[in-house]
Amino acid sequence: NCYLFNGDIADRGKFAVEIFVLAVGWMLTFPNAVFINRGNHEDILVNTSRCGGFYDECITKYPSAGRVIFEAFGKLFAELPLAHLFGPSRAKILVVHGGLPRVPSQFISTLKHMGVRGPTIPMRTCTMAEVCVKDCLWSDPKETAGTDVSTRGASLIQFGPDITLGFCHQELIGLIVRSHEVPPTGEGFSFMHQNR
């Protein structure tokens, strides 16, 4: 069996530190069976903001070493992969926390050749690699065609079914799995963009 945590372990309740340590322990013990993708909450700026809480958890639980522990998690966040691609051609499954970038034709190639990433997600982007990092952690699908500014912020995007279908056709991908949003029903999962 294969298990993939698709980001946002940080900032998820009172025991996020313990859950993260447990997941990393499994990943190190079973390197061919347990994987962790980076989510938008695996970011030290998000962790210290009003929507975070992971920093406060580290400081509260470990008063004398909390800052060092938090900084160590920041180094771990920078090393986590942004996506996983599984399966044979035309049936490949792309698992990414957020979604597709504004330049989907360069997404897979950019991810494969990406250099060092930092413990924060770049919101002001200068390179294609920075755009890919931000978009694959923060972008969301929408029902209408094209790309639009996201309701989450002016530098973020939403992508339509035409973007998804074109990307899947070009890269021979059968399904994109993401976990950045709670489904409209509030539980389980939902399909969009012709079930892709």
Coordinates of C-alpha atoms in Angstrom, one line a residue:
N1 CA 0.0 0.0 0.0
C2 CA 1.0 3.6 -0.6
Y3 CA 0.0 6.5 1.6
L4 CA 0.3 10.2 0.6
F5 CA -0.3 13.1 2.9
N6 CA -1.2 15.9 0.6
G7 CA -0.1 18.9 2.7
D8 CA -1.5 21.0 5.4
I9 CA -0.4 18.9 8.3
A10 CA 0.8 22.1 10.0
D11 CA -1.8 24.3 11.6
R12 CA -4.4 21.5 11.9
G13 CA -5.3 21.3 15.6
K14 CA -3.6 20.9 18.9
F15 CA -1.5 18.0 18.0
A16 CA 0.0 19.1 14.6
V17 CA 3.6 18.7 15.9
E18 CA 3.0 15.2 17.0
I19 CA 1.1 14.3 13.8
F20 CA 3.9 15.8 11.7
V21 CA 6.6 13.9 13.6
L22 CA 4.6 10.6 13.3
A23 CA 4.1 11.1 9.5
V24 CA 7.8 11.9 9.0
G25 CA 8.8 8.9 11.0
W26 CA 6.6 6.7 8.8
M27 CA 8.1 8.3 5.7
L28 CA 11.6 7.6 6.9
T29 CA 10.7 4.0 8.0
F30 CA 8.8 3.2 4.8
P31 CA 10.4 5.4 2.1
N32 CA 8.7 3.5 -0.7
A33 CA 5.2 3.6 0.9
V34 CA 4.7 6.8 2.8
F35 CA 5.0 10.3 1.2
I36 CA 4.3 13.9 2.3
N37 CA 3.5 16.7 -0.2
R38 CA 4.0 20.3 0.9
G39 CA 0.8 22.3 1.4
N40 CA 0.3 26.0 1.7
H41 CA 0.4 25.7 5.5
E42 CA 3.9 24.2 5.4
D43 CA 5.2 27.8 5.3
I44 CA 6.7 29.6 8.3
L45 CA 4.9 32.9 7.4
V46 CA 1.5 31.2 7.3
N47 CA 2.4 29.4 10.6
T48 CA 3.0 32.7 12.4
S49 CA 0.0 34.6 10.9
R50 CA -3.6 34.8 12.2
C51 CA -4.6 31.8 10.0
G52 CA -1.8 29.6 11.3
G53 CA -1.0 28.4 14.8
F54 CA 1.8 25.9 14.3
Y55 CA 4.4 28.4 15.6
D56 CA 2.3 29.0 18.8
E57 CA 2.0 25.2 19.2
C58 CA 5.8 24.8 19.1
I59 CA 6.5 27.7 21.5
T60 CA 3.7 26.6 23.9
K61 CA 4.7 22.9 24.1
Y62 CA 8.4 23.4 24.1
P63 CA 9.1 26.7 25.8
S64 CA 12.9 26.4 25.9
A65 CA 13.4 24.9 22.5
G66 CA 10.2 25.9 20.6
R67 CA 11.8 28.4 18.3
V68 CA 14.6 26.0 17.3
I69 CA 12.0 23.2 16.7
F70 CA 9.9 25.6 14.6
E71 CA 12.9 26.6 12.5
A72 CA 13.8 22.9 12.0
F73 CA 10.2 22.4 10.7
G74 CA 10.8 25.3 8.3
K75 CA 13.8 23.5 6.9
L76 CA 11.7 20.4 6.5
F77 CA 9.0 22.3 4.7
A78 CA 11.5 23.5 2.1
E79 CA 12.5 19.9 1.3
L80 CA 9.0 18.5 0.9
P81 CA 7.9 17.7 -2.7
L82 CA 5.2 19.9 -4.2
A83 CA 3.6 17.1 -6.2
H84 CA 3.6 13.4 -6.9
L85 CA 2.9 11.7 -10.2
F86 CA 1.8 8.1 -10.2
G87 CA 0.8 5.5 -12.8
P88 CA 1.2 4.7 -16.4
S89 CA 0.7 7.1 -19.3
R90 CA -2.9 8.3 -19.9
A91 CA -3.8 6.9 -16.5
K92 CA -1.3 9.0 -14.5
I93 CA -2.5 10.6 -11.3
L94 CA -1.1 14.0 -10.3
V95 CA -1.4 14.7 -6.6
V96 CA -0.8 18.4 -5.8
H97 CA -2.0 20.4 -2.8
G98 CA -3.5 23.4 -4.6
G99 CA -3.8 23.1 -8.3
L100 CA -2.5 24.0 -11.7
P101 CA -0.3 27.0 -12.4
R102 CA -1.0 30.0 -14.7
V103 CA 1.5 28.5 -17.2
P104 CA 0.5 24.8 -17.1
S105 CA 2.6 23.9 -20.2
Q106 CA 5.8 24.3 -18.2
F107 CA 4.5 22.9 -14.9
I108 CA 5.9 19.3 -14.9
S109 CA 9.2 20.3 -16.5
T110 CA 9.6 23.2 -13.9
L111 CA 8.9 20.9 -11.0
K112 CA 11.4 18.3 -12.2
H113 CA 14.2 20.8 -12.6
M114 CA 13.4 23.0 -9.6
G115 CA 16.3 24.0 -7.4
V116 CA 16.4 24.9 -3.7
R117 CA 13.1 26.2 -2.2
G118 CA 12.8 28.2 1.0
P119 CA 10.7 27.8 4.1
T120 CA 8.3 30.4 2.9
I121 CA 6.2 30.4 -0.3
P122 CA 7.1 33.3 -2.6
M123 CA 4.1 35.6 -3.1
R124 CA 6.0 38.1 -5.2
T125 CA 7.4 35.9 -8.0
C126 CA 10.3 36.6 -10.3
T127 CA 10.9 33.2 -11.9
M128 CA 8.8 30.4 -13.4
A129 CA 9.8 28.2 -10.5
E130 CA 8.5 30.6 -8.0
V131 CA 5.2 30.9 -9.9
C132 CA 4.9 27.1 -10.0
V133 CA 5.5 26.9 -6.2
K134 CA 2.9 29.5 -5.4
D135 CA 0.3 28.3 -7.8
C136 CA 0.6 24.6 -7.0
L137 CA 0.1 25.4 -3.3
W138 CA -2.6 28.1 -3.5
S139 CA -4.5 27.9 -6.8
D140 CA -8.1 26.6 -6.9
P141 CA -10.4 25.3 -9.7
K142 CA -13.5 27.3 -10.9
E143 CA -16.4 26.4 -13.1
T144 CA -15.9 28.9 -15.9
A145 CA -13.1 28.8 -18.6
G146 CA -9.7 30.5 -18.3
T147 CA -7.9 31.8 -15.3
D148 CA -9.1 34.5 -12.9
V149 CA -7.8 36.3 -9.8
S150 CA -8.6 34.2 -6.8
T151 CA -10.9 35.3 -4.0
R152 CA -7.9 34.3 -1.7
G153 CA -5.8 37.2 -2.9
A154 CA -4.8 39.3 -5.9
S155 CA -1.6 37.4 -6.7
L156 CA -3.4 34.0 -6.6
I157 CA -5.4 32.3 -9.4
Q158 CA -8.3 30.2 -10.1
F159 CA -8.3 27.9 -13.2
G160 CA -11.1 26.7 -15.3
P161 CA -12.0 23.3 -16.9
D162 CA -10.3 24.2 -20.2
I163 CA -7.0 24.7 -18.3
T164 CA -7.4 21.3 -16.5
L165 CA -8.5 19.4 -19.7
G166 CA -5.7 20.9 -21.8
F167 CA -3.1 20.2 -19.2
C168 CA -4.3 16.6 -18.7
H169 CA -4.3 16.0 -22.5
Q170 CA -0.8 17.5 -23.0
E171 CA 0.8 15.6 -20.0
L172 CA -1.2 12.4 -20.5
I173 CA -2.7 12.7 -17.0
G174 CA -6.0 10.9 -16.2
L175 CA -6.7 12.6 -12.8
I176 CA -5.6 15.5 -10.7
V177 CA -6.1 15.0 -6.9
R178 CA -5.9 18.1 -4.7
S179 CA -6.8 18.9 -1.1
H180 CA -6.6 22.7 -0.7
E181 CA -10.3 23.2 -0.2
V182 CA -13.1 21.5 1.7
P183 CA -15.6 20.0 -0.8
P184 CA -18.9 21.9 -1.2
T185 CA -20.7 19.2 0.9
G186 CA -18.3 19.8 3.7
E187 CA -17.1 16.1 3.8
G188 CA -15.5 13.5 1.6
F189 CA -14.5 14.5 -1.9
S190 CA -15.9 16.1 -5.0
F191 CA -15.2 16.0 -8.7
M192 CA -14.8 18.9 -11.0
H193 CA -13.8 19.6 -14.6
Q194 CA -15.3 16.5 -16.2
N195 CA -14.2 14.4 -13.3
R196 CA -10.5 15.1 -13.9

